[in-house]
Amino acid sequence: MTTVETPPETGYWVIVPAAGSGKRMGADKPKQYLPLAGKPLIAHTLDNILGWPGVAGVVVAIAADDHEFATLAAAQDPKVHTVTGGAERADSVLAALQYLSARTAPDTTVLVHDAARPLVSKGDITKLLSAGPIALLAQPASDTVKRTQADQGSPRVSQTLPRAQIWLAQTPQKAPLERLRGALQAGLAQHPEAITDEASALELAGDEPELVAACRSNFKVTHPADLMLAEALLQHRQTLDQIQSGIEQ
């Protein structure tokens, strides 16, 4: 019996919150504009997104005083739109959802992706698009996970958590437009401190997002060392692409 694969979804939108300052990077500019392999970090992320199968458009939430985004080559792509983001990630995502709600159907699939994750693979995107309507990429924990007490002084272990039950959330995170918008609005009004990503808002609204295992390369650039690792992986991918191109020719 032949197994027929379900084709990935098409006509979805991607939201990229990019209004933050990236304080943990300790740089003199927002981390999304730090140089990576010859161009800003966010430029790699957008180039990646625009190559995903079936993407209808991208909404990037930028800071009100951001004058750098417009200089990017990807900013000139007709699929790329911008909105003014907010003080927190959830505010930026909500602003983008409000923008989309006036332009597309309420059941349109939306993927929210970090500007600082330039290395997500197309294979993982295809798996996410083929998953249930509410889902996210995530990485099963491979290290032993320890819980600490919220005490002063040096942290000490209070509990070892069962590793098999621990997943590390990544992006994109996927949901129908109006379902995500309603969950974020309610979550921000009632429990703003609990909203750390889109899945957390959907969980508060009663949903159980599906976890889709992703490659380790889909890490978030957060610290200076992450930039070096991302550049090495980008160069490796470019080398593989060149080899594959030569074979096909």
Coordinates of N, CA and C in Angstrom, one line a residue:
M1 N 0.8 -1.2 0.0 CA 0.0 0.0 0.0 C 0.9 1.2 0.0
T2 N 0.6 2.2 -0.9 CA 1.4 3.4 -1.0 C 0.9 4.4 -0.1
T3 N 1.8 5.0 0.7 CA 1.4 6.1 1.6 C 1.5 7.5 0.9
V4 N 0.4 8.2 0.9 CA 0.4 9.5 0.2 C 0.6 10.6 1.3
E5 N 1.6 11.4 1.1 CA 1.9 12.4 2.1 C 1.0 13.6 1.9
T6 N 0.5 14.2 3.0 CA -0.3 15.4 2.9 C 0.6 16.6 2.5
P7 N 0.2 17.3 1.5 CA 1.0 18.4 1.1 C 1.0 19.5 2.1
P8 N 2.0 20.2 2.3 CA 2.1 21.3 3.3 C 1.1 22.4 3.0
E9 N 0.6 23.1 4.0 CA -0.3 24.2 3.9 C 0.3 25.3 3.1
T10 N -0.6 26.0 2.4 CA -0.2 27.2 1.6 C -1.1 28.4 2.0
G11 N -0.6 29.6 1.6 CA -1.4 30.8 1.9 C -1.4 31.3 3.3
Y12 N -0.4 30.8 4.1 CA -0.2 31.3 5.5 C 0.6 32.5 5.5
W13 N 0.6 33.2 6.7 CA 1.4 34.4 6.9 C 2.4 34.2 8.1
V14 N 3.5 34.9 8.0 CA 4.5 34.8 9.0 C 4.6 36.1 9.7
I15 N 4.6 36.1 11.1 CA 4.9 37.3 11.8 C 6.3 37.3 12.5
V16 N 7.0 38.3 12.4 CA 8.4 38.4 12.9 C 8.4 39.6 13.9
P17 N 8.4 39.3 15.2 CA 8.5 40.4 16.2 C 10.0 40.9 16.2
A18 N 10.3 42.1 15.9 CA 11.6 42.6 15.8 C 11.7 44.0 16.3
A19 N 11.0 44.3 17.4 CA 11.1 45.6 18.0 C 11.9 45.7 19.3
G20 N 12.5 44.6 19.7 CA 13.3 44.5 20.9 C 14.7 45.1 20.7
S21 N 15.3 45.3 21.9 CA 16.7 45.8 21.9 C 17.7 44.8 22.0
G22 N 17.4 43.6 22.4 CA 18.4 42.5 22.5 C 19.4 42.8 23.6
K23 N 19.0 43.2 24.8 CA 19.9 43.6 25.8 C 20.9 42.6 26.2
R24 N 20.5 41.3 26.2 CA 21.4 40.2 26.6 C 22.7 40.1 25.7
M25 N 22.6 40.7 24.5 CA 23.7 40.6 23.6 C 24.8 41.6 24.0
G26 N 24.4 42.7 24.7 CA 25.4 43.6 25.2 C 26.0 44.4 24.0
A27 N 25.3 44.6 22.9 CA 25.8 45.3 21.7 C 25.3 46.8 21.7
D28 N 25.9 47.5 20.8 CA 25.5 49.0 20.7 C 24.3 49.2 19.8
K29 N 23.7 48.1 19.3 CA 22.5 48.2 18.4 C 21.6 47.0 18.7
P30 N 20.3 47.0 18.3 CA 19.5 45.8 18.5 C 20.1 44.6 17.8
K31 N 20.0 43.4 18.4 CA 20.8 42.3 17.9 C 20.3 41.8 16.5
Q32 N 19.1 42.2 16.2 CA 18.6 41.7 14.8 C 19.4 42.4 13.7
Y33 N 20.1 43.5 14.0 CA 20.9 44.2 13.0 C 22.4 44.0 13.2
L34 N 22.8 43.1 14.1 CA 24.2 42.8 14.2 C 24.7 42.0 12.9
P35 N 25.9 42.2 12.5 CA 26.4 41.6 11.3 C 26.6 40.1 11.4
L36 N 26.1 39.3 10.4 CA 26.3 37.9 10.4 C 26.6 37.5 9.0
A37 N 27.8 37.0 8.8 CA 28.2 36.5 7.4 C 27.9 37.6 6.3
G38 N 28.2 38.8 6.6 CA 28.1 39.8 5.6 C 26.9 40.6 5.6
K39 N 25.9 40.3 6.3 CA 24.6 41.1 6.4 C 24.0 41.0 7.7
P40 N 23.0 41.8 8.0 CA 22.3 41.8 9.3 C 21.6 40.5 9.6
L41 N 21.6 40.1 10.8 CA 21.0 38.8 11.3 C 19.6 38.7 10.7
I42 N 18.8 39.7 10.9 CA 17.4 39.6 10.4 C 17.3 39.4 8.9
A43 N 18.3 39.9 8.2 CA 18.2 39.7 6.7 C 18.3 38.2 6.4
H44 N 19.1 37.5 7.1 CA 19.2 36.0 6.9 C 17.9 35.4 7.2
T45 N 17.3 35.8 8.3 CA 16.0 35.2 8.8 C 14.9 35.5 7.7
L46 N 14.8 36.7 7.2 CA 13.8 37.0 6.2 C 14.0 36.3 4.9
D47 N 15.3 36.2 4.5 CA 15.6 35.5 3.2 C 15.1 34.0 3.4
N48 N 15.4 33.4 4.6 CA 15.0 32.1 4.8 C 13.4 32.0 4.8
I49 N 12.7 32.9 5.4 CA 11.3 32.8 5.5 C 10.7 32.9 4.1
L50 N 11.2 33.8 3.3 CA 10.7 34.1 1.9 C 10.9 32.9 1.0
G51 N 11.7 31.9 1.4 CA 11.9 30.7 0.7 C 11.1 29.5 1.2
W52 N 10.3 29.7 2.2 CA 9.4 28.7 2.7 C 8.3 28.3 1.7
P53 N 7.9 27.1 1.7 CA 6.9 26.7 0.7 C 5.5 27.3 1.1
G54 N 4.9 28.0 0.1 CA 3.5 28.4 0.3 C 3.3 29.7 1.1
V55 N 4.3 30.4 1.5 CA 4.1 31.6 2.3 C 3.5 32.7 1.5
A56 N 2.4 33.3 2.1 CA 1.7 34.4 1.4 C 2.3 35.7 1.7
G57 N 2.8 35.9 2.9 CA 3.4 37.2 3.2 C 4.0 37.2 4.6
V58 N 4.7 38.3 4.9 CA 5.5 38.4 6.2 C 5.1 39.8 6.8
V59 N 4.8 39.8 8.1 CA 4.6 41.1 8.8 C 5.7 41.2 9.8
V60 N 6.5 42.2 9.7 CA 7.6 42.4 10.7 C 7.2 43.6 11.6
A61 N 7.2 43.3 12.9 CA 6.9 44.4 13.9 C 8.2 45.0 14.3
I62 N 8.4 46.3 14.0 CA 9.7 47.0 14.3 C 9.4 48.1 15.2
A63 N 10.5 48.6 15.9 CA 10.3 49.7 16.8 C 9.9 51.0 16.1
A64 N 9.3 51.9 16.8 CA 8.8 53.2 16.2 C 10.0 54.0 15.6
D65 N 11.2 53.9 16.3 CA 12.3 54.7 15.8 C 13.3 53.9 15.0
D66 N 12.8 52.8 14.4 CA 13.7 51.9 13.6 C 13.8 52.5 12.2
H67 N 15.0 52.9 11.8 CA 15.3 53.5 10.5 C 16.1 52.5 9.7
E68 N 16.5 51.4 10.2 CA 17.5 50.5 9.6 C 16.7 49.5 8.7
F69 N 15.5 49.1 9.2 CA 14.9 48.0 8.5 C 14.6 48.3 7.0
A70 N 14.3 49.6 6.7 CA 13.9 50.0 5.4 C 15.1 49.9 4.4
T71 N 16.3 49.8 5.0 CA 17.5 49.7 4.1 C 17.8 48.2 3.7
L72 N 17.1 47.3 4.3 CA 17.4 45.9 3.9 C 16.8 45.5 2.6
A73 N 17.5 44.6 1.8 CA 17.0 44.2 0.5 C 15.6 43.5 0.7
A74 N 15.5 42.7 1.7 CA 14.2 42.0 1.9 C 13.0 42.9 2.2
A75 N 13.3 44.1 2.7 CA 12.2 45.1 3.0 C 11.6 45.6 1.7
Q76 N 12.2 45.4 0.6 CA 11.6 45.8 -0.7 C 10.8 44.7 -1.3
D77 N 10.8 43.5 -0.8 CA 10.0 42.5 -1.3 C 8.5 42.8 -1.1
P78 N 7.7 42.6 -2.1 CA 6.2 42.9 -2.0 C 5.5 42.1 -1.0
K79 N 6.1 40.9 -0.6 CA 5.5 40.1 0.4 C 5.7 40.6 1.8
V80 N 6.7 41.5 2.0 CA 7.1 42.0 3.3 C 6.4 43.2 3.7
H81 N 5.7 43.2 4.9 CA 5.0 44.4 5.4 C 5.5 44.7 6.8
T82 N 5.3 45.9 7.3 CA 5.8 46.3 8.6 C 4.7 46.9 9.4
V83 N 4.7 46.8 10.7 CA 3.9 47.5 11.7 C 4.8 48.0 12.8
T84 N 4.3 48.9 13.6 CA 5.0 49.4 14.7 C 4.8 48.4 15.9
G85 N 5.8 47.9 16.4 CA 5.7 46.9 17.5 C 5.6 47.6 18.9
G86 N 5.5 46.8 19.9 CA 5.3 47.3 21.3 C 6.5 47.1 22.2
A87 N 6.3 47.3 23.5 CA 7.4 47.2 24.5 C 7.8 45.7 24.7
E88 N 6.9 44.8 24.6 CA 7.1 43.4 24.8 C 6.8 42.6 23.5
R89 N 7.4 41.4 23.4 CA 7.1 40.5 22.3 C 5.7 40.4 22.0
A90 N 4.9 40.1 23.0 CA 3.4 39.8 22.8 C 2.7 41.0 22.3
D91 N 3.2 42.3 22.7 CA 2.6 43.5 22.1 C 2.9 43.6 20.6
S92 N 4.1 43.2 20.2 CA 4.4 43.3 18.8 C 3.7 42.3 18.0
V93 N 3.6 41.1 18.5 CA 2.8 40.0 17.8 C 1.3 40.4 17.7
L94 N 0.8 41.0 18.7 CA -0.6 41.4 18.7 C -0.8 42.5 17.7
A95 N 0.1 43.5 17.6 CA 0.0 44.5 16.6 C 0.0 44.0 15.2
A96 N 0.8 43.0 14.9 CA 0.9 42.3 13.6 C -0.4 41.6 13.3
L97 N -1.0 40.9 14.3 CA -2.2 40.2 14.2 C -3.4 41.2 13.9
Q98 N -3.4 42.3 14.5 CA -4.4 43.3 14.2 C -4.3 43.8 12.8
Y99 N -3.1 44.0 12.3 CA -2.9 44.4 10.9 C -3.4 43.3 10.0
L100 N -3.1 42.0 10.3 CA -3.6 41.0 9.4 C -5.1 40.7 9.5
S101 N -5.7 41.0 10.6 CA -7.1 40.7 10.8 C -8.0 41.6 9.9
A102 N -7.4 42.7 9.4 CA -8.2 43.6 8.5 C -7.9 43.3 7.1
R103 N -7.0 42.3 6.8 CA -6.6 42.0 5.5 C -6.8 40.5 5.0
T104 N -7.1 39.6 5.9 CA -7.2 38.2 5.6 C -8.2 37.5 6.5
A105 N -8.6 36.3 6.1 CA -9.7 35.6 6.8 C -9.3 35.2 8.2
P106 N -10.3 35.2 9.2 CA -9.9 34.9 10.6 C -9.3 33.5 10.8
D107 N -9.6 32.6 9.9 CA -9.0 31.2 10.1 C -7.7 31.0 9.4
T108 N -7.1 32.1 8.8 CA -5.8 32.1 8.2 C -4.7 31.6 9.1
T109 N -3.9 30.7 8.7 CA -2.8 30.1 9.5 C -1.7 31.2 9.6
V110 N -1.3 31.4 10.9 CA -0.2 32.4 11.1 C 0.9 31.7 11.8
L111 N 2.2 31.9 11.4 CA 3.4 31.4 12.0 C 4.1 32.6 12.6
V112 N 4.5 32.5 13.9 CA 5.3 33.6 14.5 C 6.7 33.0 14.7
H113 N 7.6 33.8 14.1 CA 9.0 33.3 14.1 C 10.0 34.4 14.7
D114 N 10.9 34.0 15.5 CA 11.9 34.9 16.0 C 12.8 35.5 14.9
A115 N 13.1 36.8 15.0 CA 14.0 37.4 14.1 C 15.4 36.8 14.3
A116 N 15.7 36.3 15.5 CA 17.1 35.8 15.8 C 17.2 34.3 15.6
R117 N 16.3 33.7 14.8 CA 16.5 32.3 14.5 C 16.6 32.2 12.9
P118 N 17.8 32.4 12.4 CA 18.0 32.4 11.0 C 18.2 31.0 10.3
L119 N 18.3 30.0 11.1 CA 18.7 28.7 10.6 C 17.7 27.6 10.6
V120 N 16.4 27.9 10.9 CA 15.4 26.9 10.8 C 15.4 26.3 9.4
S121 N 15.2 25.0 9.4 CA 15.3 24.3 8.1 C 13.9 24.2 7.4
K122 N 13.9 24.2 6.1 CA 12.7 24.1 5.3 C 12.0 22.7 5.7
G123 N 12.8 21.7 6.0 CA 12.2 20.4 6.3 C 11.3 20.5 7.6
D124 N 11.8 21.3 8.6 CA 11.1 21.5 9.8 C 9.9 22.3 9.6
I125 N 10.0 23.3 8.7 CA 8.8 24.1 8.4 C 7.7 23.3 7.7
T126 N 8.1 22.4 6.8 CA 7.1 21.5 6.2 C 6.5 20.6 7.2
K127 N 7.2 20.1 8.2 CA 6.6 19.3 9.2 C 5.6 20.1 10.1
L128 N 6.0 21.3 10.4 CA 5.1 22.2 11.2 C 3.8 22.5 10.4
L129 N 3.9 22.8 9.1 CA 2.8 23.1 8.3 C 1.8 21.9 8.2
S130 N 2.4 20.7 8.2 CA 1.6 19.5 8.1 C 1.0 19.0 9.4
A131 N 1.4 19.6 10.5 CA 0.9 19.3 11.9 C -0.5 19.9 12.1
G132 N -1.0 19.7 13.3 CA -2.3 20.2 13.6 C -2.4 21.7 13.5
P133 N -3.6 22.3 13.7 CA -3.7 23.8 13.5 C -3.0 24.6 14.6
I134 N -2.7 24.1 15.7 CA -2.0 24.8 16.8 C -0.8 24.0 17.1
A135 N 0.4 24.4 16.8 CA 1.6 23.6 17.0 C 2.8 24.6 17.1
L136 N 3.9 24.0 17.5 CA 5.2 24.8 17.5 C 6.4 23.8 17.4
L137 N 7.4 24.4 16.8 CA 8.7 23.6 16.8 C 9.3 23.6 18.2
A138 N 9.9 22.5 18.5 CA 10.5 22.4 19.9 C 11.6 21.4 19.8
Q139 N 12.5 21.4 20.8 CA 13.6 20.5 20.9 C 13.4 19.6 22.2
P140 N 13.3 18.3 22.1 CA 13.3 17.5 23.3 C 14.6 17.7 24.1
A141 N 14.5 17.8 25.4 CA 15.6 18.1 26.3 C 16.6 16.9 26.2
S142 N 17.9 17.1 26.1 CA 18.9 16.1 26.1 C 19.7 16.1 27.3
D143 N 19.8 17.2 28.0 CA 20.5 17.3 29.3 C 19.6 17.0 30.4
T144 N 20.1 16.7 31.5 CA 19.4 16.5 32.8 C 19.0 17.9 33.2
V145 N 17.7 18.1 33.6 CA 17.1 19.4 33.9 C 17.0 19.5 35.4
K146 N 17.5 20.6 36.0 CA 17.4 20.8 37.4 C 16.5 22.1 37.7
R147 N 15.7 22.0 38.8 CA 15.0 23.1 39.3 C 15.7 23.7 40.5
T148 N 15.7 25.0 40.6 CA 16.3 25.7 41.8 C 15.3 26.4 42.6
Q149 N 15.6 26.7 43.9 CA 14.8 27.5 44.7 C 15.1 29.0 44.4
A150 N 14.0 29.8 44.5 CA 14.2 31.2 44.2 C 14.7 31.9 45.5
D151 N 15.9 31.5 45.9 CA 16.6 32.0 47.1 C 17.7 33.0 46.7
Q152 N 18.1 33.7 47.6 CA 19.3 34.6 47.4 C 20.6 33.8 47.5
G153 N 21.6 34.3 46.9 CA 22.9 33.6 47.0 C 23.1 32.6 45.8
S154 N 24.0 31.7 45.9 CA 24.3 30.7 44.9 C 23.1 29.8 44.7
P155 N 22.7 29.5 43.5 CA 21.6 28.6 43.2 C 21.9 27.2 43.6
R156 N 20.9 26.5 44.2 CA 21.1 25.1 44.6 C 20.0 24.3 44.0
V157 N 20.3 23.0 43.8 CA 19.2 22.1 43.2 C 18.2 21.8 44.2
S158 N 16.9 22.0 43.8 CA 15.8 21.6 44.7 C 15.1 20.4 44.1
Q159 N 15.3 20.1 42.8 CA 14.6 19.0 42.2 C 15.2 18.7 40.8
T160 N 15.3 17.4 40.5 CA 15.6 17.0 39.2 C 14.3 16.6 38.4
L161 N 14.1 17.2 37.3 CA 12.9 17.0 36.6 C 13.0 15.9 35.6
P162 N 11.9 15.1 35.3 CA 12.0 14.0 34.4 C 12.2 14.5 33.0
R163 N 13.4 14.2 32.4 CA 13.8 14.8 31.1 C 12.9 14.4 30.0
A164 N 12.3 13.2 30.1 CA 11.4 12.8 29.0 C 10.2 13.7 28.8
Q165 N 9.9 14.5 29.9 CA 8.7 15.4 29.8 C 9.1 16.8 29.5
I166 N 10.3 17.1 29.2 CA 10.8 18.5 29.0 C 11.1 18.7 27.5
W167 N 10.5 19.7 27.0 CA 10.8 20.2 25.6 C 11.2 21.7 25.7
L168 N 12.1 22.1 24.9 CA 12.5 23.5 24.8 C 11.8 24.1 23.6
A169 N 11.0 25.1 23.9 CA 10.2 25.7 22.8 C 11.1 26.5 21.9
Q170 N 10.8 26.4 20.6 CA 11.4 27.2 19.5 C 10.3 27.9 18.8
T171 N 10.7 28.5 17.6 CA 9.7 29.1 16.7 C 10.1 28.5 15.3
P172 N 9.1 28.6 14.4 CA 7.8 29.2 14.4 C 6.8 28.5 15.4
Q173 N 5.8 29.3 15.8 CA 4.7 28.8 16.5 C 3.5 29.1 15.7
K174 N 2.6 28.2 15.6 CA 1.5 28.2 14.6 C 0.1 28.2 15.2
A175 N -0.8 29.0 14.7 CA -2.2 29.0 15.1 C -3.0 29.8 14.1
P176 N -4.4 29.5 14.1 CA -5.3 30.3 13.3 C -5.2 31.8 13.8
L177 N -5.3 32.7 12.9 CA -5.2 34.2 13.2 C -6.0 34.6 14.4
E178 N -7.3 34.5 14.3 CA -8.2 35.0 15.3 C -8.1 34.2 16.6
R179 N -7.8 33.0 16.5 CA -7.6 32.2 17.8 C -6.4 32.7 18.6
L180 N -5.4 33.0 17.8 CA -4.2 33.5 18.5 C -4.4 34.9 19.0
R181 N -5.0 35.7 18.2 CA -5.3 37.1 18.6 C -6.1 37.2 19.9
G182 N -7.2 36.4 19.9 CA -8.0 36.3 21.1 C -7.3 35.8 22.3
A183 N -6.4 34.8 22.2 CA -5.7 34.3 23.3 C -4.7 35.3 23.8
L184 N -4.0 36.0 22.9 CA -3.0 37.0 23.4 C -3.7 38.2 24.1
Q185 N -4.8 38.6 23.5 CA -5.6 39.7 24.2 C -6.0 39.3 25.6
A186 N -6.6 38.1 25.7 CA -7.1 37.7 27.0 C -5.9 37.5 28.0
G187 N -4.8 36.9 27.5 CA -3.7 36.6 28.3 C -3.0 37.9 28.8
L188 N -2.9 38.9 28.0 CA -2.2 40.1 28.3 C -3.1 40.9 29.3
A189 N -4.4 40.7 29.2 CA -5.3 41.4 30.1 C -5.4 40.8 31.5
Q190 N -5.2 39.4 31.5 CA -5.4 38.7 32.8 C -4.1 38.2 33.4
H191 N -3.2 37.7 32.6 CA -2.0 37.1 33.2 C -0.8 37.6 32.3
P192 N -0.5 38.8 32.2 CA 0.6 39.3 31.3 C 2.0 38.7 31.7
E193 N 2.2 38.4 32.9 CA 3.5 37.8 33.4 C 3.7 36.4 32.9
A194 N 2.6 35.7 32.5 CA 2.7 34.3 32.1 C 2.9 34.2 30.6
I195 N 2.8 35.3 29.8 CA 2.9 35.2 28.4 C 4.3 35.4 28.0
T196 N 5.0 34.2 27.7 CA 6.4 34.3 27.3 C 6.6 33.9 25.8
D197 N 5.6 33.3 25.2 CA 5.5 33.0 23.8 C 4.1 32.8 23.4
E198 N 3.8 32.6 22.1 CA 2.4 32.4 21.7 C 1.8 31.2 22.3
A199 N 2.6 30.1 22.4 CA 2.0 28.9 22.9 C 1.5 29.0 24.3
S200 N 2.2 29.9 25.1 CA 1.8 30.1 26.5 C 0.4 30.8 26.6
A201 N 0.2 31.7 25.7 CA -1.1 32.4 25.6 C -2.2 31.4 25.2
L202 N -1.9 30.5 24.2 CA -2.9 29.6 23.8 C -3.2 28.5 24.9
E203 N -2.1 28.2 25.7 CA -2.3 27.3 26.8 C -3.3 27.9 27.8
L204 N -3.1 29.1 28.1 CA -4.0 29.8 29.1 C -5.4 29.8 28.6
A205 N -5.6 29.8 27.3 CA -6.9 29.9 26.7 C -7.5 28.5 26.6
G206 N -6.8 27.5 27.0 CA -7.3 26.1 27.0 C -6.8 25.2 25.9
D207 N -6.0 25.7 25.1 CA -5.5 24.8 24.0 C -4.3 24.0 24.4
E208 N -4.0 22.9 23.7 CA -2.8 22.1 24.0 C -2.0 22.0 22.7
P209 N -1.1 23.0 22.5 CA -0.3 23.0 21.2 C 0.5 21.7 21.0
E210 N 0.5 21.3 19.7 CA 1.2 20.1 19.4 C 2.7 20.5 19.3
L211 N 3.6 19.6 19.8 CA 5.0 19.8 19.7 C 5.6 19.0 18.5
V212 N 6.3 19.8 17.7 CA 6.9 19.2 16.5 C 8.5 19.3 16.6
A213 N 9.1 18.1 16.7 CA 10.5 18.0 16.9 C 11.3 18.7 15.8
A214 N 12.2 19.6 16.2 CA 13.0 20.4 15.3 C 14.5 20.1 15.4
C215 N 15.3 20.5 14.4 CA 16.7 20.3 14.4 C 17.4 21.2 15.4
R216 N 18.5 20.8 15.9 CA 19.3 21.7 16.9 C 19.8 23.0 16.3
S217 N 19.9 23.0 15.0 CA 20.4 24.2 14.3 C 19.4 25.4 14.4
N218 N 18.2 25.1 14.9 CA 17.2 26.2 15.0 C 17.3 26.9 16.4
F219 N 18.5 27.3 16.7 CA 18.7 27.9 18.0 C 18.5 29.5 17.9
K220 N 18.3 30.1 19.0 CA 18.1 31.6 19.0 C 19.4 32.3 19.3
V221 N 19.8 33.2 18.5 CA 21.0 34.0 18.7 C 20.7 34.9 19.8
T222 N 21.3 34.7 21.0 CA 21.1 35.5 22.2 C 22.4 36.1 22.8
H223 N 23.5 35.3 22.7 CA 24.7 35.8 23.3 C 25.8 35.9 22.1
P224 N 26.9 36.7 22.4 CA 27.9 36.8 21.3 C 28.4 35.5 20.7
A225 N 28.6 34.5 21.5 CA 29.1 33.2 21.0 C 28.1 32.6 20.0
D226 N 26.8 32.9 20.2 CA 25.8 32.4 19.2 C 26.0 32.9 17.8
L227 N 26.5 34.1 17.7 CA 26.8 34.7 16.3 C 27.9 33.9 15.6
M228 N 28.9 33.5 16.4 CA 30.0 32.7 15.8 C 29.5 31.3 15.3
L229 N 28.7 30.7 16.1 CA 28.1 29.4 15.8 C 27.2 29.5 14.6
A230 N 26.4 30.6 14.5 CA 25.4 30.7 13.4 C 26.2 31.0 12.1
E231 N 27.3 31.8 12.2 CA 28.1 32.0 11.0 C 28.7 30.7 10.5
A232 N 29.2 29.9 11.4 CA 29.8 28.7 11.0 C 28.8 27.7 10.3
L233 N 27.6 27.7 10.8 CA 26.6 26.8 10.2 C 26.1 27.4 8.9
L234 N 26.0 28.7 8.8 CA 25.6 29.3 7.5 C 26.7 29.0 6.4
Q235 N 27.9 29.1 6.8 CA 29.0 28.8 5.8 C 29.0 27.3 5.4
H236 N 28.7 26.5 6.4 CA 28.6 25.0 6.1 C 27.4 24.8 5.1
R237 N 26.3 25.4 5.4 CA 25.1 25.2 4.5 C 25.4 25.7 3.1
Q238 N 26.1 26.8 3.0 CA 26.5 27.4 1.7 C 27.4 26.5 0.9
T239 N 28.3 25.8 1.6 CA 29.2 24.9 1.0 C 28.5 23.7 0.5
L240 N 27.5 23.2 1.3 CA 26.7 22.0 0.8 C 25.9 22.4 -0.4
D241 N 25.3 23.6 -0.4 CA 24.5 24.0 -1.5 C 25.3 24.1 -2.8
Q242 N 26.6 24.6 -2.7 CA 27.5 24.7 -3.8 C 27.8 23.3 -4.4
I243 N 28.1 22.4 -3.5 CA 28.4 21.0 -3.9 C 27.2 20.4 -4.6
Q244 N 26.0 20.6 -4.0 CA 24.8 20.1 -4.6 C 24.5 20.7 -6.0
S245 N 24.7 22.0 -6.1 CA 24.6 22.7 -7.4 C 25.5 22.1 -8.4
G246 N 26.7 21.8 -8.0 CA 27.7 21.3 -8.9 C 27.3 19.9 -9.4
I247 N 26.8 19.1 -8.5 CA 26.3 17.7 -8.8 C 25.2 17.8 -9.8
E248 N 24.2 18.7 -9.6 CA 23.1 18.8 -10.5 C 23.4 19.3 -11.9
Q249 N 24.5 20.1 -12.0 CA 25.0 20.6 -13.3 C 25.7 19.5 -14.0

